[in-house]
Amino acid sequence: RDVVDNYDDIEYVDTRVKDWIYKVSDKFAGEIYQWDVVNEVITGQGSTETGIYRNIGPHYFDKIFKWAREMNPNSELFYLEGNRIYTDKIHYKNAIENFIKNENTFDSLGFQCHLGTKWVSAPEFDRMFNELVETYGGNFALTEFTIYSGDEIYDANYARDMFIMALANEHINTICLWGYRKSGENSNKVLVNNDYSLTKAGEQILDLYYNKCFTHDAKVKTDAKGEGTINGFYGNYDVTVTHNGKTKTVMAAFHKG
C-alpha cells in the first residue's frame, strides 16, 4: 500500500519495486523458469485506480522488465490477462502495443483461464492464441485454470477439450491449475473433490495425460548398429537397454527441436 500512496515520488517507487524484484529473485535464484511479471493491467486489481499502469503509465514497465531480466536472464517473462482478452480485445491489444514500445518487455503472453462466466469454444481460443503469438511472438501460457458451470459433465467435457487444444497447440508451453481440490460443492477447482476423489473433469484430464497422450511400454529391437526407432510423445523417457545379458536404464529427454 505504501507504493500506492507514493506514486508522486518515483524514486521511492523505483526503490520499493526494484528491491522487491531483487529480493524475490535472490530467494529463488536459479529456480524461476517462468515469471508472470505483469498481471492484469486491464482486469482485476491491476486495472483499478491504484494500479501502476493507470497511475504512472505503461512506460514504467520498461523498468520492471529490465530489473526482472537483470536478475533472471534465463527466465521466460510473461504478461498475463484475464477474460478481457476476448471480451475487450481493443484494450487488451492496446496494452500489448504499449508494452512492446518499451525497450524491455515481455517474452510471452498468457491467459488466466478462469472458465465459468464467459464460454468460448476451445477452437476459438486456439485461433485467438495463435493469432496473438503470430503477431507478437513468444509462447503462450494457460494459467490459473478453473472451471464451474454447475454441470459437472459439461465441465468435464469442456476441460478435456481445452486441454486437448493446449496439448496440440505448438505455441502453448504452459498449463497451470489455480489449485486442484474443491473446497465445496460450488468450487471451481478442476482436479479432485474435497475428499480427494477425482472430479469428472479430473478423470478426463488424467485419462488424456496418462492414457491418450502417454507413451506406454514402447519396445524396439535394435539393428547391427545399435539403432532403433519408436513412435512416442515428446517428454522424458526411462530407456532400458539389454545387451549380452547386461541391463542399464538411463533417463533420456526427447523434446521438439
PDB file of C-alpha atoms in Angstrom:
ATOM      1  CA  ARG A   1       0.000   0.000   0.000  1.00  0.00           C
ATOM      2  CA  ASP A   2       2.914   2.353   0.628  1.00  0.00           C
ATOM      3  CA  VAL A   3       3.783   2.260  -3.083  1.00  0.00           C
ATOM      4  CA  VAL A   4       0.245   3.316  -3.973  1.00  0.00           C
ATOM      5  CA  ASP A   5       0.459   6.191  -1.512  1.00  0.00           C
ATOM      6  CA  ASN A   6       3.721   7.429  -3.045  1.00  0.00           C
ATOM      7  CA  TYR A   7       3.109   7.380  -6.783  1.00  0.00           C
ATOM      8  CA  ASP A   8       4.142  11.038  -6.935  1.00  0.00           C
ATOM      9  CA  ASP A   9       7.610  10.065  -5.675  1.00  0.00           C
ATOM     10  CA  ILE A  10       9.089   7.977  -8.499  1.00  0.00           C
ATOM     11  CA  GLU A  11      12.403   7.471  -6.704  1.00  0.00           C
ATOM     12  CA  TYR A  12      10.526   5.888  -3.801  1.00  0.00           C
ATOM     13  CA  VAL A  13       8.514   3.681  -6.159  1.00  0.00           C
ATOM     14  CA  ASP A  14      11.677   2.659  -8.019  1.00  0.00           C
ATOM     15  CA  THR A  15      13.389   1.648  -4.788  1.00  0.00           C
ATOM     16  CA  ARG A  16      10.444  -0.374  -3.491  1.00  0.00           C
ATOM     17  CA  VAL A  17       9.694  -2.158  -6.763  1.00  0.00           C
ATOM     18  CA  LYS A  18      13.313  -2.899  -7.618  1.00  0.00           C
ATOM     19  CA  ASP A  19      14.087  -4.099  -4.079  1.00  0.00           C
ATOM     20  CA  TRP A  20      11.108  -6.456  -4.181  1.00  0.00           C
ATOM     21  CA  ILE A  21      12.109  -7.907  -7.568  1.00  0.00           C
ATOM     22  CA  TYR A  22      15.681  -8.387  -6.365  1.00  0.00           C
ATOM     23  CA  LYS A  23      14.530  -9.926  -3.074  1.00  0.00           C
ATOM     24  CA  VAL A  24      12.287 -12.494  -4.769  1.00  0.00           C
ATOM     25  CA  SER A  25      14.933 -13.241  -7.385  1.00  0.00           C
ATOM     26  CA  ASP A  26      17.594 -13.808  -4.728  1.00  0.00           C
ATOM     27  CA  LYS A  27      15.337 -16.049  -2.667  1.00  0.00           C
ATOM     28  CA  PHE A  28      14.522 -18.268  -5.650  1.00  0.00           C
ATOM     29  CA  ALA A  29      17.794 -17.845  -7.539  1.00  0.00           C
ATOM     30  CA  GLY A  30      18.108 -20.379 -10.342  1.00  0.00           C
ATOM     31  CA  GLU A  31      14.573 -21.684  -9.790  1.00  0.00           C
ATOM     32  CA  ILE A  32      12.465 -19.161 -11.690  1.00  0.00           C
ATOM     33  CA  TYR A  33      11.783 -20.848 -15.027  1.00  0.00           C
ATOM     34  CA  GLN A  34       8.880 -18.537 -15.852  1.00  0.00           C
ATOM     35  CA  TRP A  35       7.648 -15.339 -14.213  1.00  0.00           C
ATOM     36  CA  ASP A  36       4.326 -13.563 -14.600  1.00  0.00           C
ATOM     37  CA  VAL A  37       5.960 -10.153 -14.374  1.00  0.00           C
ATOM     38  CA  VAL A  38       2.869  -8.202 -15.405  1.00  0.00           C
ATOM     39  CA  ASN A  39      -0.522  -9.404 -14.274  1.00  0.00           C
ATOM     40  CA  GLU A  40      -3.930  -7.898 -15.060  1.00  0.00           C
ATOM     41  CA  VAL A  41      -3.458  -4.308 -16.157  1.00  0.00           C
ATOM     42  CA  ILE A  42      -6.910  -4.163 -17.753  1.00  0.00           C
ATOM     43  CA  THR A  43      -8.648  -6.695 -15.474  1.00  0.00           C
ATOM     44  CA  GLY A  44      -8.629  -7.364 -11.749  1.00  0.00           C
ATOM     45  CA  GLN A  45      -6.673  -5.321  -9.221  1.00  0.00           C
ATOM     46  CA  GLY A  46      -4.165  -4.097 -11.773  1.00  0.00           C
ATOM     47  CA  SER A  47      -6.879  -2.236 -13.654  1.00  0.00           C
ATOM     48  CA  THR A  48      -8.134  -0.237 -10.674  1.00  0.00           C
ATOM     49  CA  GLU A  49      -7.345   3.349  -9.794  1.00  0.00           C
ATOM     50  CA  THR A  50      -4.476   2.087  -7.612  1.00  0.00           C
ATOM     51  CA  GLY A  51      -2.641   0.250 -10.415  1.00  0.00           C
ATOM     52  CA  ILE A  52       0.756   1.324 -11.750  1.00  0.00           C
ATOM     53  CA  TYR A  53      -0.480   1.093 -15.338  1.00  0.00           C
ATOM     54  CA  ARG A  54      -3.110   3.785 -14.752  1.00  0.00           C
ATOM     55  CA  ASN A  55      -1.251   5.966 -12.299  1.00  0.00           C
ATOM     56  CA  ILE A  56       2.268   6.040 -13.725  1.00  0.00           C
ATOM     57  CA  GLY A  57       1.766   4.605 -17.191  1.00  0.00           C
ATOM     58  CA  PRO A  58       2.859   1.670 -19.376  1.00  0.00           C
ATOM     59  CA  HIS A  59       6.314   3.202 -19.839  1.00  0.00           C
ATOM     60  CA  TYR A  60       7.133   2.326 -16.210  1.00  0.00           C
ATOM     61  CA  PHE A  61       7.001  -1.381 -17.036  1.00  0.00           C
ATOM     62  CA  ASP A  62      10.182  -0.911 -19.038  1.00  0.00           C
ATOM     63  CA  LYS A  63      11.958  -0.651 -15.681  1.00  0.00           C
ATOM     64  CA  ILE A  64      10.078  -3.600 -14.210  1.00  0.00           C
ATOM     65  CA  PHE A  65      11.001  -5.928 -17.066  1.00  0.00           C
ATOM     66  CA  LYS A  66      14.578  -4.601 -17.046  1.00  0.00           C
ATOM     67  CA  TRP A  67      15.033  -5.414 -13.350  1.00  0.00           C
ATOM     68  CA  ALA A  68      13.345  -8.794 -13.696  1.00  0.00           C
ATOM     69  CA  ARG A  69      15.572  -9.725 -16.619  1.00  0.00           C
ATOM     70  CA  GLU A  70      18.737  -8.494 -14.928  1.00  0.00           C
ATOM     71  CA  MET A  71      18.134 -10.926 -12.089  1.00  0.00           C
ATOM     72  CA  ASN A  72      16.673 -13.739 -14.191  1.00  0.00           C
ATOM     73  CA  PRO A  73      18.382 -13.679 -17.602  1.00  0.00           C
ATOM     74  CA  ASN A  74      17.301 -17.224 -18.458  1.00  0.00           C
ATOM     75  CA  SER A  75      13.684 -16.928 -17.324  1.00  0.00           C
ATOM     76  CA  GLU A  76      10.673 -16.526 -19.595  1.00  0.00           C
ATOM     77  CA  LEU A  77       8.907 -13.283 -18.664  1.00  0.00           C
ATOM     78  CA  PHE A  78       5.144 -13.060 -19.169  1.00  0.00           C
ATOM     79  CA  TYR A  79       2.361 -10.536 -19.443  1.00  0.00           C
ATOM     80  CA  LEU A  80      -0.920 -12.150 -18.280  1.00  0.00           C
ATOM     81  CA  GLU A  81      -4.532 -11.067 -18.525  1.00  0.00           C
ATOM     82  CA  GLY A  82      -7.934 -12.445 -17.576  1.00  0.00           C
ATOM     83  CA  ASN A  83     -11.093 -12.876 -19.611  1.00  0.00           C
ATOM     84  CA  ARG A  84     -10.927  -9.425 -21.136  1.00  0.00           C
ATOM     85  CA  ILE A  85      -8.526 -10.800 -23.731  1.00  0.00           C
ATOM     86  CA  TYR A  86     -11.702 -11.811 -25.574  1.00  0.00           C
ATOM     87  CA  THR A  87     -14.375  -9.546 -24.061  1.00  0.00           C
ATOM     88  CA  ASP A  88     -12.330  -6.358 -24.507  1.00  0.00           C
ATOM     89  CA  LYS A  89      -9.866  -7.088 -27.284  1.00  0.00           C
ATOM     90  CA  ILE A  90      -9.238  -3.442 -28.099  1.00  0.00           C
ATOM     91  CA  HIS A  91      -7.957  -2.510 -24.617  1.00  0.00           C
ATOM     92  CA  TYR A  92      -6.018  -5.763 -24.402  1.00  0.00           C
ATOM     93  CA  LYS A  93      -4.183  -5.213 -27.677  1.00  0.00           C
ATOM     94  CA  ASN A  94      -3.600  -1.573 -26.758  1.00  0.00           C
ATOM     95  CA  ALA A  95      -1.862  -2.727 -23.573  1.00  0.00           C
ATOM     96  CA  ILE A  96       0.313  -5.159 -25.547  1.00  0.00           C
ATOM     97  CA  GLU A  97       1.223  -2.453 -28.044  1.00  0.00           C
ATOM     98  CA  ASN A  98       2.095  -0.080 -25.201  1.00  0.00           C
ATOM     99  CA  PHE A  99       4.417  -2.659 -23.638  1.00  0.00           C
ATOM    100  CA  ILE A 100       6.264  -3.514 -26.839  1.00  0.00           C
ATOM    101  CA  LYS A 101       7.062   0.160 -27.380  1.00  0.00           C
ATOM    102  CA  ASN A 102       9.395  -0.155 -24.387  1.00  0.00           C
ATOM    103  CA  GLU A 103      12.973  -1.311 -24.774  1.00  0.00           C
ATOM    104  CA  ASN A 104      12.416  -4.003 -22.144  1.00  0.00           C
ATOM    105  CA  THR A 105       9.220  -6.010 -22.495  1.00  0.00           C
ATOM    106  CA  PHE A 106       7.652  -9.455 -22.167  1.00  0.00           C
ATOM    107  CA  ASP A 107       8.873 -12.646 -23.823  1.00  0.00           C
ATOM    108  CA  SER A 108       5.474 -14.307 -23.963  1.00  0.00           C
ATOM    109  CA  LEU A 109       1.773 -13.793 -23.281  1.00  0.00           C
ATOM    110  CA  GLY A 110      -0.665 -15.724 -21.118  1.00  0.00           C
ATOM    111  CA  PHE A 111      -4.323 -16.111 -20.192  1.00  0.00           C
ATOM    112  CA  GLN A 112      -5.743 -16.584 -16.697  1.00  0.00           C
ATOM    113  CA  CYS A 113      -8.010 -19.445 -17.608  1.00  0.00           C
ATOM    114  CA  HIS A 114     -10.909 -18.984 -15.147  1.00  0.00           C
ATOM    115  CA  LEU A 115     -13.800 -20.534 -17.039  1.00  0.00           C
ATOM    116  CA  GLY A 116     -17.404 -20.298 -15.995  1.00  0.00           C
ATOM    117  CA  THR A 117     -18.729 -16.834 -16.755  1.00  0.00           C
ATOM    118  CA  LYS A 118     -17.983 -16.406 -20.443  1.00  0.00           C
ATOM    119  CA  TRP A 119     -17.952 -19.535 -22.594  1.00  0.00           C
ATOM    120  CA  VAL A 120     -15.708 -19.580 -25.643  1.00  0.00           C
ATOM    121  CA  SER A 121     -15.109 -22.769 -27.593  1.00  0.00           C
ATOM    122  CA  ALA A 122     -11.695 -24.431 -27.488  1.00  0.00           C
ATOM    123  CA  PRO A 123     -11.217 -23.969 -31.277  1.00  0.00           C
ATOM    124  CA  GLU A 124     -11.966 -20.249 -30.904  1.00  0.00           C
ATOM    125  CA  PHE A 125      -9.412 -19.963 -28.084  1.00  0.00           C
ATOM    126  CA  ASP A 126      -6.944 -21.856 -30.272  1.00  0.00           C
ATOM    127  CA  ARG A 127      -7.432 -19.386 -33.120  1.00  0.00           C
ATOM    128  CA  MET A 128      -7.089 -16.425 -30.754  1.00  0.00           C
ATOM    129  CA  PHE A 129      -3.899 -17.695 -29.092  1.00  0.00           C
ATOM    130  CA  ASN A 130      -2.293 -18.478 -32.453  1.00  0.00           C
ATOM    131  CA  GLU A 131      -3.114 -15.009 -33.728  1.00  0.00           C
ATOM    132  CA  LEU A 132      -1.519 -13.395 -30.682  1.00  0.00           C
ATOM    133  CA  VAL A 133       1.693 -15.427 -30.942  1.00  0.00           C
ATOM    134  CA  GLU A 134       1.953 -14.923 -34.687  1.00  0.00           C
ATOM    135  CA  THR A 135       1.561 -11.167 -34.162  1.00  0.00           C
ATOM    136  CA  TYR A 136       3.690 -10.613 -31.068  1.00  0.00           C
ATOM    137  CA  GLY A 137       5.988 -13.650 -30.903  1.00  0.00           C
ATOM    138  CA  GLY A 138       7.000 -15.792 -27.958  1.00  0.00           C
ATOM    139  CA  ASN A 139       4.942 -18.591 -26.456  1.00  0.00           C
ATOM    140  CA  PHE A 140       1.558 -18.716 -24.761  1.00  0.00           C
ATOM    141  CA  ALA A 141       0.586 -19.879 -21.282  1.00  0.00           C
ATOM    142  CA  LEU A 142      -2.717 -21.001 -19.777  1.00  0.00           C
ATOM    143  CA  THR A 143      -2.577 -20.195 -16.070  1.00  0.00           C
ATOM    144  CA  GLU A 144      -4.924 -20.375 -13.080  1.00  0.00           C
ATOM    145  CA  PHE A 145      -7.124 -22.987 -14.797  1.00  0.00           C
ATOM    146  CA  THR A 146     -10.522 -23.340 -13.079  1.00  0.00           C
ATOM    147  CA  ILE A 147     -13.976 -24.235 -14.299  1.00  0.00           C
ATOM    148  CA  TYR A 148     -17.503 -24.215 -12.889  1.00  0.00           C
ATOM    149  CA  SER A 149     -20.827 -24.147 -14.737  1.00  0.00           C
ATOM    150  CA  GLY A 150     -22.952 -26.102 -12.268  1.00  0.00           C
ATOM    151  CA  ASP A 151     -22.967 -29.110 -14.617  1.00  0.00           C
ATOM    152  CA  GLU A 152     -20.079 -31.477 -13.871  1.00  0.00           C
ATOM    153  CA  ILE A 153     -20.451 -33.363 -17.164  1.00  0.00           C
ATOM    154  CA  TYR A 154     -20.299 -30.110 -19.128  1.00  0.00           C
ATOM    155  CA  ASP A 155     -17.266 -29.014 -17.097  1.00  0.00           C
ATOM    156  CA  ALA A 156     -15.527 -32.337 -17.742  1.00  0.00           C
ATOM    157  CA  ASN A 157     -16.092 -32.156 -21.495  1.00  0.00           C
ATOM    158  CA  TYR A 158     -15.064 -28.510 -21.673  1.00  0.00           C
ATOM    159  CA  ALA A 159     -11.909 -29.081 -19.596  1.00  0.00           C
ATOM    160  CA  ARG A 160     -10.993 -32.082 -21.784  1.00  0.00           C
ATOM    161  CA  ASP A 161     -11.421 -30.013 -24.961  1.00  0.00           C
ATOM    162  CA  MET A 162      -9.327 -27.155 -23.554  1.00  0.00           C
ATOM    163  CA  PHE A 163      -6.507 -29.493 -22.537  1.00  0.00           C
ATOM    164  CA  ILE A 164      -6.561 -31.257 -25.916  1.00  0.00           C
ATOM    165  CA  MET A 165      -6.348 -27.863 -27.601  1.00  0.00           C
ATOM    166  CA  ALA A 166      -3.473 -26.790 -25.351  1.00  0.00           C
ATOM    167  CA  LEU A 167      -1.505 -30.001 -25.839  1.00  0.00           C
ATOM    168  CA  ALA A 168      -1.957 -29.827 -29.609  1.00  0.00           C
ATOM    169  CA  ASN A 169      -1.032 -26.146 -29.935  1.00  0.00           C
ATOM    170  CA  GLU A 170       2.708 -25.819 -30.506  1.00  0.00           C
ATOM    171  CA  HIS A 171       2.702 -22.265 -29.131  1.00  0.00           C
ATOM    172  CA  ILE A 172       1.323 -23.207 -25.702  1.00  0.00           C
ATOM    173  CA  ASN A 173       4.147 -24.276 -23.413  1.00  0.00           C
ATOM    174  CA  THR A 174       2.448 -23.998 -20.003  1.00  0.00           C
ATOM    175  CA  ILE A 175      -0.768 -25.136 -18.318  1.00  0.00           C
ATOM    176  CA  CYS A 176      -1.156 -24.306 -14.610  1.00  0.00           C
ATOM    177  CA  LEU A 177      -4.067 -25.043 -12.273  1.00  0.00           C
ATOM    178  CA  TRP A 178      -5.425 -22.467  -9.814  1.00  0.00           C
ATOM    179  CA  GLY A 179      -5.398 -25.036  -7.044  1.00  0.00           C
ATOM    180  CA  TYR A 180      -6.722 -28.530  -7.643  1.00  0.00           C
ATOM    181  CA  ARG A 181      -9.003 -29.514  -4.737  1.00  0.00           C
ATOM    182  CA  LYS A 182     -12.621 -28.428  -4.429  1.00  0.00           C
ATOM    183  CA  SER A 183     -13.491 -26.835  -1.089  1.00  0.00           C
ATOM    184  CA  GLY A 184     -17.228 -27.284  -1.581  1.00  0.00           C
ATOM    185  CA  GLU A 185     -19.972 -28.231  -3.998  1.00  0.00           C
ATOM    186  CA  ASN A 186     -19.719 -24.990  -5.968  1.00  0.00           C
ATOM    187  CA  SER A 187     -15.932 -24.781  -6.018  1.00  0.00           C
ATOM    188  CA  ASN A 188     -14.260 -24.153  -9.361  1.00  0.00           C
ATOM    189  CA  LYS A 189     -11.183 -26.319  -8.723  1.00  0.00           C
ATOM    190  CA  VAL A 190     -10.848 -28.838 -11.504  1.00  0.00           C
ATOM    191  CA  LEU A 191      -8.978 -31.967 -10.427  1.00  0.00           C
ATOM    192  CA  VAL A 192     -10.275 -33.539  -7.188  1.00  0.00           C
ATOM    193  CA  ASN A 193     -13.210 -33.229  -4.809  1.00  0.00           C
ATOM    194  CA  ASN A 194     -12.881 -32.246  -1.161  1.00  0.00           C
ATOM    195  CA  ASP A 195     -12.322 -35.927  -0.240  1.00  0.00           C
ATOM    196  CA  TYR A 196      -9.585 -36.189  -2.910  1.00  0.00           C
ATOM    197  CA  SER A 197     -11.669 -38.380  -5.214  1.00  0.00           C
ATOM    198  CA  LEU A 198     -11.336 -37.368  -8.850  1.00  0.00           C
ATOM    199  CA  THR A 199     -13.889 -34.975 -10.290  1.00  0.00           C
ATOM    200  CA  LYS A 200     -15.413 -35.829 -13.659  1.00  0.00           C
ATOM    201  CA  ALA A 201     -13.089 -33.222 -15.163  1.00  0.00           C
ATOM    202  CA  GLY A 202     -10.146 -34.730 -13.278  1.00  0.00           C
ATOM    203  CA  GLU A 203     -10.937 -38.142 -14.741  1.00  0.00           C
ATOM    204  CA  GLN A 204     -10.873 -36.663 -18.247  1.00  0.00           C
ATOM    205  CA  ILE A 205      -7.612 -34.792 -17.685  1.00  0.00           C
ATOM    206  CA  LEU A 206      -5.763 -37.758 -16.193  1.00  0.00           C
ATOM    207  CA  ASP A 207      -7.056 -40.073 -18.919  1.00  0.00           C
ATOM    208  CA  LEU A 208      -5.823 -37.592 -21.513  1.00  0.00           C
ATOM    209  CA  TYR A 209      -2.363 -37.270 -19.979  1.00  0.00           C
ATOM    210  CA  TYR A 210      -1.669 -40.837 -18.886  1.00  0.00           C
ATOM    211  CA  ASN A 211      -3.548 -42.874 -21.474  1.00  0.00           C
ATOM    212  CA  LYS A 212      -4.163 -40.953 -24.684  1.00  0.00           C
ATOM    213  CA  CYS A 213      -1.036 -38.721 -24.652  1.00  0.00           C
ATOM    214  CA  PHE A 214       1.439 -41.016 -22.922  1.00  0.00           C
ATOM    215  CA  THR A 215       3.890 -43.489 -24.431  1.00  0.00           C
ATOM    216  CA  HIS A 216       3.443 -46.878 -22.746  1.00  0.00           C
ATOM    217  CA  ASP A 217       5.893 -49.784 -22.837  1.00  0.00           C
ATOM    218  CA  ALA A 218       7.425 -48.942 -26.202  1.00  0.00           C
ATOM    219  CA  LYS A 219       9.902 -51.640 -27.230  1.00  0.00           C
ATOM    220  CA  VAL A 220      12.283 -51.978 -30.142  1.00  0.00           C
ATOM    221  CA  LYS A 221      14.956 -54.436 -31.257  1.00  0.00           C
ATOM    222  CA  THR A 222      17.974 -52.537 -32.499  1.00  0.00           C
ATOM    223  CA  ASP A 223      19.869 -53.299 -35.682  1.00  0.00           C
ATOM    224  CA  ALA A 224      23.535 -54.215 -36.036  1.00  0.00           C
ATOM    225  CA  LYS A 225      24.482 -50.586 -35.418  1.00  0.00           C
ATOM    226  CA  GLY A 226      22.523 -50.488 -32.167  1.00  0.00           C
ATOM    227  CA  GLU A 227      19.887 -48.203 -33.665  1.00  0.00           C
ATOM    228  CA  GLY A 228      16.130 -48.482 -33.394  1.00  0.00           C
ATOM    229  CA  THR A 229      13.043 -46.304 -33.805  1.00  0.00           C
ATOM    230  CA  ILE A 230       9.853 -45.986 -31.775  1.00  0.00           C
ATOM    231  CA  ASN A 231       6.845 -43.709 -32.083  1.00  0.00           C
ATOM    232  CA  GLY A 232       6.104 -41.706 -28.967  1.00  0.00           C
ATOM    233  CA  PHE A 233       5.120 -38.387 -27.463  1.00  0.00           C
ATOM    234  CA  TYR A 234       7.625 -35.690 -26.569  1.00  0.00           C
ATOM    235  CA  GLY A 235       8.841 -35.934 -22.993  1.00  0.00           C
ATOM    236  CA  ASN A 236      11.357 -37.579 -20.667  1.00  0.00           C
ATOM    237  CA  TYR A 237      11.834 -41.311 -21.006  1.00  0.00           C
ATOM    238  CA  ASP A 238      13.407 -44.043 -18.903  1.00  0.00           C
ATOM    239  CA  VAL A 239      15.247 -46.039 -21.557  1.00  0.00           C
ATOM    240  CA  THR A 240      16.258 -49.575 -20.621  1.00  0.00           C
ATOM    241  CA  VAL A 241      18.814 -51.352 -22.816  1.00  0.00           C
ATOM    242  CA  THR A 242      19.647 -55.040 -22.556  1.00  0.00           C
ATOM    243  CA  HIS A 243      22.696 -56.470 -24.334  1.00  0.00           C
ATOM    244  CA  ASN A 244      24.772 -59.565 -23.752  1.00  0.00           C
ATOM    245  CA  GLY A 245      22.954 -60.294 -20.507  1.00  0.00           C
ATOM    246  CA  LYS A 246      23.500 -56.815 -19.074  1.00  0.00           C
ATOM    247  CA  THR A 247      20.774 -54.231 -18.486  1.00  0.00           C
ATOM    248  CA  LYS A 248      21.078 -50.493 -17.928  1.00  0.00           C
ATOM    249  CA  THR A 249      18.409 -47.776 -17.574  1.00  0.00           C
ATOM    250  CA  VAL A 250      19.025 -44.088 -18.249  1.00  0.00           C
ATOM    251  CA  MET A 251      16.772 -41.054 -18.482  1.00  0.00           C
ATOM    252  CA  ALA A 252      16.653 -39.506 -21.929  1.00  0.00           C
ATOM    253  CA  ALA A 253      14.856 -36.323 -22.940  1.00  0.00           C
ATOM    254  CA  PHE A 254      13.042 -36.297 -26.285  1.00  0.00           C
ATOM    255  CA  HIS A 255      11.771 -32.780 -26.881  1.00  0.00           C
ATOM    256  CA  LYS A 256      10.858 -30.906 -30.023  1.00  0.00           C
ATOM    257  CA  GLY A 257      13.887 -29.470 -31.760  1.00  0.00           C
TER     258      GLY A 257
END
